[in-house]
GROMACS .gro file of C-alpha atoms in nm:
model
  272
    1UNK     CA    1   1.772  -1.727  -5.118
    2UNK     CA    2   1.787  -1.414  -5.334
    3UNK     CA    3   1.896  -1.105  -5.147
    4UNK     CA    4   1.647  -0.843  -5.034
    5UNK     CA    5   1.746  -0.529  -5.219
    6UNK     CA    6   1.527  -0.285  -5.026
    7UNK     CA    7   1.776  -0.236  -4.742
    8UNK     CA    8   2.094  -0.210  -4.950
    9UNK     CA    9   2.295   0.109  -4.911
   10UNK     CA   10   2.602   0.222  -5.099
   11UNK     CA   11   2.894   0.350  -4.887
   12UNK     CA   12   2.959   0.721  -4.876
   13UNK     CA   13   3.329   0.768  -4.943
   14UNK     CA   14   3.512   1.041  -4.744
   15UNK     CA   15   3.559   1.258  -5.055
   16UNK     CA   16   3.186   1.237  -5.130
   17UNK     CA   17   3.092   1.306  -4.769
   18UNK     CA   18   3.302   1.620  -4.755
   19UNK     CA   19   3.153   1.752  -5.078
   20UNK     CA   20   2.793   1.667  -4.992
   21UNK     CA   21   2.560   1.963  -5.035
   22UNK     CA   22   2.241   2.041  -4.854
   23UNK     CA   23   2.056   2.012  -5.186
   24UNK     CA   24   2.162   1.648  -5.219
   25UNK     CA   25   1.996   1.578  -4.888
   26UNK     CA   26   1.690   1.796  -4.940
   27UNK     CA   27   1.599   1.660  -5.284
   28UNK     CA   28   1.570   1.308  -5.148
   29UNK     CA   29   1.873   1.147  -5.315
   30UNK     CA   30   2.044   1.094  -4.979
   31UNK     CA   31   1.737   1.004  -4.778
   32UNK     CA   32   1.697   0.656  -4.634
   33UNK     CA   33   1.347   0.500  -4.633
   34UNK     CA   34   1.201   0.381  -4.302
   35UNK     CA   35   1.291   0.025  -4.211
   36UNK     CA   36   1.081  -0.214  -4.005
   37UNK     CA   37   1.181  -0.582  -3.969
   38UNK     CA   38   0.816  -0.688  -3.969
   39UNK     CA   39   0.768  -0.519  -4.306
   40UNK     CA   40   1.046  -0.703  -4.492
   41UNK     CA   41   0.881  -0.890  -4.782
   42UNK     CA   42   1.034  -1.199  -4.944
   43UNK     CA   43   1.315  -1.104  -5.179
   44UNK     CA   44   1.199  -0.993  -5.524
   45UNK     CA   45   0.843  -1.106  -5.442
   46UNK     CA   46   0.943  -1.472  -5.442
   47UNK     CA   47   0.771  -1.716  -5.202
   48UNK     CA   48   0.973  -1.849  -4.907
   49UNK     CA   49   1.162  -2.177  -4.947
   50UNK     CA   50   1.021  -2.491  -4.783
   51UNK     CA   51   1.281  -2.745  -4.672
   52UNK     CA   52   1.276  -3.081  -4.494
   53UNK     CA   53   1.541  -3.258  -4.288
   54UNK     CA   54   1.641  -3.620  -4.320
   55UNK     CA   55   1.675  -3.842  -4.011
   56UNK     CA   56   1.860  -3.649  -3.741
   57UNK     CA   57   2.208  -3.779  -3.670
   58UNK     CA   58   2.428  -3.720  -3.368
   59UNK     CA   59   2.656  -3.493  -3.566
   60UNK     CA   60   2.405  -3.297  -3.774
   61UNK     CA   61   2.085  -3.242  -3.574
   62UNK     CA   62   1.873  -2.944  -3.682
   63UNK     CA   63   2.158  -2.751  -3.839
   64UNK     CA   64   2.169  -2.560  -4.166
   65UNK     CA   65   2.465  -2.394  -4.336
   66UNK     CA   66   2.425  -2.038  -4.464
   67UNK     CA   67   2.647  -1.827  -4.688
   68UNK     CA   68   2.635  -1.496  -4.875
   69UNK     CA   69   2.703  -1.548  -5.246
   70UNK     CA   70   3.031  -1.742  -5.257
   71UNK     CA   71   3.146  -1.643  -4.909
   72UNK     CA   72   3.223  -1.858  -4.608
   73UNK     CA   73   2.962  -2.098  -4.467
   74UNK     CA   74   2.823  -2.053  -4.116
   75UNK     CA   75   2.617  -2.308  -3.923
   76UNK     CA   76   2.280  -2.212  -3.780
   77UNK     CA   77   2.082  -2.423  -3.534
   78UNK     CA   78   1.706  -2.431  -3.587
   79UNK     CA   79   1.634  -2.610  -3.261
   80UNK     CA   80   1.643  -2.286  -3.059
   81UNK     CA   81   1.320  -2.121  -2.959
   82UNK     CA   82   1.482  -1.777  -2.924
   83UNK     CA   83   1.637  -1.555  -3.188
   84UNK     CA   84   2.000  -1.636  -3.264
   85UNK     CA   85   2.265  -1.411  -3.417
   86UNK     CA   86   2.549  -1.513  -3.645
   87UNK     CA   87   2.800  -1.358  -3.884
   88UNK     CA   88   2.873  -1.432  -4.249
   89UNK     CA   89   3.179  -1.319  -4.438
   90UNK     CA   90   3.185  -1.245  -4.809
   91UNK     CA   91   3.514  -1.117  -4.946
   92UNK     CA   92   3.603  -0.840  -4.698
   93UNK     CA   93   3.250  -0.765  -4.571
   94UNK     CA   94   3.104  -0.913  -4.250
   95UNK     CA   95   2.726  -0.952  -4.251
   96UNK     CA   96   2.575  -0.985  -3.905
   97UNK     CA   97   2.229  -1.142  -3.915
   98UNK     CA   98   1.961  -1.255  -3.674
   99UNK     CA   99   1.755  -1.570  -3.724
  100UNK     CA  100   1.404  -1.569  -3.577
  101UNK     CA  101   1.256  -1.920  -3.537
  102UNK     CA  102   0.882  -1.943  -3.464
  103UNK     CA  103   0.607  -2.201  -3.495
  104UNK     CA  104   0.342  -2.183  -3.763
  105UNK     CA  105  -0.010  -2.127  -3.624
  106UNK     CA  106  -0.290  -2.378  -3.561
  107UNK     CA  107  -0.275  -2.705  -3.753
  108UNK     CA  108   0.066  -2.624  -3.897
  109UNK     CA  109   0.239  -2.592  -3.559
  110UNK     CA  110   0.495  -2.858  -3.650
  111UNK     CA  111   0.633  -2.626  -3.916
  112UNK     CA  112   0.900  -2.385  -3.801
  113UNK     CA  113   0.923  -2.048  -3.970
  114UNK     CA  114   1.280  -1.918  -4.001
  115UNK     CA  115   1.318  -1.548  -4.078
  116UNK     CA  116   1.661  -1.397  -4.146
  117UNK     CA  117   1.688  -1.033  -4.041
  118UNK     CA  118   1.970  -0.777  -4.013
  119UNK     CA  119   2.140  -0.787  -3.674
  120UNK     CA  120   2.183  -0.410  -3.641
  121UNK     CA  121   1.968  -0.118  -3.755
  122UNK     CA  122   2.098   0.233  -3.687
  123UNK     CA  123   1.853   0.519  -3.629
  124UNK     CA  124   1.935   0.889  -3.646
  125UNK     CA  125   1.700   1.078  -3.414
  126UNK     CA  126   1.914   1.392  -3.397
  127UNK     CA  127   1.838   1.728  -3.565
  128UNK     CA  128   2.167   1.716  -3.761
  129UNK     CA  129   2.318   1.490  -4.025
  130UNK     CA  130   2.550   1.210  -3.918
  131UNK     CA  131   2.799   0.989  -4.097
  132UNK     CA  132   2.889   0.650  -3.953
  133UNK     CA  133   3.169   0.409  -4.031
  134UNK     CA  134   3.379   0.124  -3.903
  135UNK     CA  135   3.683   0.223  -3.698
  136UNK     CA  136   3.997   0.209  -3.909
  137UNK     CA  137   3.810   0.184  -4.240
  138UNK     CA  138   3.779   0.469  -4.490
  139UNK     CA  139   3.415   0.419  -4.601
  140UNK     CA  140   3.148   0.638  -4.440
  141UNK     CA  141   2.769   0.611  -4.462
  142UNK     CA  142   2.529   0.902  -4.450
  143UNK     CA  143   2.239   0.920  -4.205
  144UNK     CA  144   2.031   1.236  -4.275
  145UNK     CA  145   1.889   1.434  -3.986
  146UNK     CA  146   1.559   1.351  -3.820
  147UNK     CA  147   1.270   1.559  -3.947
  148UNK     CA  148   0.970   1.647  -3.727
  149UNK     CA  149   0.660   1.433  -3.774
  150UNK     CA  150   0.855   1.171  -3.972
  151UNK     CA  151   1.023   0.843  -3.874
  152UNK     CA  152   1.386   0.850  -3.768
  153UNK     CA  153   1.634   0.793  -4.050
  154UNK     CA  154   1.742   0.428  -4.046
  155UNK     CA  155   2.032   0.232  -4.186
  156UNK     CA  156   2.077  -0.146  -4.197
  157UNK     CA  157   2.432  -0.193  -4.074
  158UNK     CA  158   2.697  -0.448  -4.177
  159UNK     CA  159   3.072  -0.426  -4.123
  160UNK     CA  160   3.255  -0.319  -4.442
  161UNK     CA  161   3.588  -0.472  -4.337
  162UNK     CA  162   3.667  -0.805  -4.175
  163UNK     CA  163   4.025  -0.692  -4.114
  164UNK     CA  164   3.928  -0.430  -3.858
  165UNK     CA  165   3.761  -0.458  -3.519
  166UNK     CA  166   3.384  -0.435  -3.513
  167UNK     CA  167   3.369  -0.089  -3.363
  168UNK     CA  168   3.147   0.196  -3.480
  169UNK     CA  169   3.248   0.561  -3.523
  170UNK     CA  170   3.007   0.852  -3.561
  171UNK     CA  171   3.066   1.213  -3.660
  172UNK     CA  172   2.853   1.518  -3.733
  173UNK     CA  173   2.814   1.651  -4.087
  174UNK     CA  174   2.756   2.026  -4.123
  175UNK     CA  175   2.513   2.177  -4.375
  176UNK     CA  176   2.806   2.285  -4.595
  177UNK     CA  177   2.939   1.929  -4.610
  178UNK     CA  178   3.227   1.978  -4.364
  179UNK     CA  179   3.288   1.689  -4.127
  180UNK     CA  180   3.346   1.703  -3.754
  181UNK     CA  181   3.595   1.479  -3.578
  182UNK     CA  182   3.471   1.122  -3.519
  183UNK     CA  183   3.385   0.994  -3.173
  184UNK     CA  184   3.588   0.724  -3.000
  185UNK     CA  185   3.514   0.376  -3.142
  186UNK     CA  186   3.253   0.180  -2.947
  187UNK     CA  187   3.090  -0.163  -2.957
  188UNK     CA  188   2.731  -0.195  -3.068
  189UNK     CA  189   2.656  -0.472  -2.819
  190UNK     CA  190   2.306  -0.612  -2.810
  191UNK     CA  191   2.421  -0.971  -2.785
  192UNK     CA  192   2.302  -1.240  -2.547
  193UNK     CA  193   2.069  -1.104  -2.283
  194UNK     CA  194   2.128  -0.739  -2.358
  195UNK     CA  195   1.850  -0.517  -2.231
  196UNK     CA  196   1.708  -0.204  -2.383
  197UNK     CA  197   1.816   0.138  -2.261
  198UNK     CA  198   2.111   0.381  -2.267
  199UNK     CA  199   2.437   0.204  -2.346
  200UNK     CA  200   2.692   0.486  -2.364
  201UNK     CA  201   2.755   0.850  -2.448
  202UNK     CA  202   2.967   0.959  -2.744
  203UNK     CA  203   3.087   1.299  -2.862
  204UNK     CA  204   3.188   1.453  -3.193
  205UNK     CA  205   3.406   1.765  -3.175
  206UNK     CA  206   3.437   2.052  -3.422
  207UNK     CA  207   3.778   2.035  -3.596
  208UNK     CA  208   3.863   2.406  -3.556
  209UNK     CA  209   3.663   2.492  -3.241
  210UNK     CA  210   3.756   2.239  -2.969
  211UNK     CA  211   3.496   2.374  -2.728
  212UNK     CA  212   3.217   2.311  -2.978
  213UNK     CA  213   3.097   1.953  -2.955
  214UNK     CA  214   2.790   1.732  -2.982
  215UNK     CA  215   2.716   1.474  -2.715
  216UNK     CA  216   2.499   1.184  -2.831
  217UNK     CA  217   2.331   0.907  -2.641
  218UNK     CA  218   2.347   0.554  -2.782
  219UNK     CA  219   2.027   0.370  -2.692
  220UNK     CA  220   1.962   0.002  -2.763
  221UNK     CA  221   1.634  -0.175  -2.820
  222UNK     CA  222   1.644  -0.548  -2.898
  223UNK     CA  223   1.333  -0.681  -3.076
  224UNK     CA  224   1.321  -1.044  -3.198
  225UNK     CA  225   1.698  -1.058  -3.226
  226UNK     CA  226   1.729  -0.728  -3.414
  227UNK     CA  227   1.923  -0.463  -3.223
  228UNK     CA  228   1.798  -0.111  -3.297
  229UNK     CA  229   2.076   0.139  -3.219
  230UNK     CA  230   1.921   0.482  -3.169
  231UNK     CA  231   2.147   0.789  -3.183
  232UNK     CA  232   1.994   1.097  -3.019
  233UNK     CA  233   2.103   1.413  -2.844
  234UNK     CA  234   2.206   1.341  -2.487
  235UNK     CA  235   1.962   1.472  -2.229
  236UNK     CA  236   2.068   1.674  -1.926
  237UNK     CA  237   2.036   1.386  -1.680
  238UNK     CA  238   2.251   1.164  -1.907
  239UNK     CA  239   2.549   1.401  -1.916
  240UNK     CA  240   2.855   1.265  -1.732
  241UNK     CA  241   2.971   1.432  -1.411
  242UNK     CA  242   3.332   1.489  -1.308
  243UNK     CA  243   3.363   1.552  -0.933
  244UNK     CA  244   3.690   1.648  -0.769
  245UNK     CA  245   3.754   1.676  -0.395
  246UNK     CA  246   3.970   1.983  -0.320
  247UNK     CA  247   3.885   2.004   0.050
  248UNK     CA  248   4.089   1.885   0.347
  249UNK     CA  249   3.837   1.616   0.443
  250UNK     CA  250   3.732   1.289   0.272
  251UNK     CA  251   3.396   1.313   0.098
  252UNK     CA  252   3.158   1.030   0.014
  253UNK     CA  253   2.896   1.089  -0.254
  254UNK     CA  254   2.572   0.893  -0.270
  255UNK     CA  255   2.311   0.865  -0.540
  256UNK     CA  256   1.960   0.981  -0.455
  257UNK     CA  257   1.874   0.628  -0.335
  258UNK     CA  258   2.013   0.586   0.020
  259UNK     CA  259   2.291   0.334   0.058
  260UNK     CA  260   2.411   0.329  -0.302
  261UNK     CA  261   2.765   0.465  -0.323
  262UNK     CA  262   2.877   0.622  -0.649
  263UNK     CA  263   3.208   0.772  -0.545
  264UNK     CA  264   3.428   0.795  -0.240
  265UNK     CA  265   3.719   1.034  -0.280
  266UNK     CA  266   4.000   1.094  -0.032
  267UNK     CA  267   4.120   1.444   0.035
  268UNK     CA  268   4.445   1.574  -0.119
  269UNK     CA  269   4.613   1.539   0.222
  270UNK     CA  270   4.520   1.168   0.235
  271UNK     CA  271   4.665   1.116  -0.112
  272UNK     CA  272   4.992   1.274   0.000
   0.00000   0.00000   0.00000
C-alpha cells in the first residue's frame, strides 16, 4: 500500500526550533493542516486493495502481516470487531497504527473493510506555540498556537527512535524562538479500554524565571482506535492542590461527595 503523504511532517531540529521566527509561523510555512481520520483518502488517489484468504488453517486464521517499506513485519488479526492497535518498526522509527475493521453495507456485508489509521494525533489548543518530542531524543516537532475560529493545530505522531522509551515531552516556544524547559516525560496511553477525559497535568518552566511556568492539561479522546491527545491550558479546577497539616490535631479531608476520602493527614505530633 503506498503511503499517504498528506500527514507526513518533517522533524524540527533543536537548532531550527531555537531560531524559528514569528514570520515563519505567520506566513504559513510552519502551519499544520487540520487532520480528520474520516477524511483520509486512499494514498495518491489509488483505489483500495481487495484481497482474499485461502482456507483457514489452525496456525494462520484471519491474519495478515504488515510492514513499512523494508522494516519489520507485524501480524494483524482481522477477526476482531473492534479497532486494534499495533506498532511497526522501520530503521529507527516506530510507527504506531490503528486498524479499524468494519463490515461493508447491505448485500456486501460479508466483505470486511480494513482501514489503517495513525494511532496518535496531537492537538494544540493553547494560545502559544509548542514543540513536542520523544524523551531522550534530539528531534523536536513544531505545533503552532491555536487561532480563534480555526481548528486546533494537529500533528500525526510516531516515535522517532526505537531505542528510547515511548514517552512524550512538551515545551513552550516563545515568539522570539526561545525554548522553555520541557515537561517531565509522560505516556500517551489510550490503549485497551482507555476512556476519554483528563489524563494528567504537565508544566513547562521558563529557563531564566523559575516562577514563570505554563500548566497544560492532557486530554484524551479515543475514536475508532485513534487516540486524539489534546493539549490545552489547565483550568482552575484541574490545578493540583498541596495540603499540609500544621495543626496539633489529625485532619481528614473529604471531596464534595460525602464519604469519599481524598486525604487523611496525621498531625506533626503524631508523626513524631
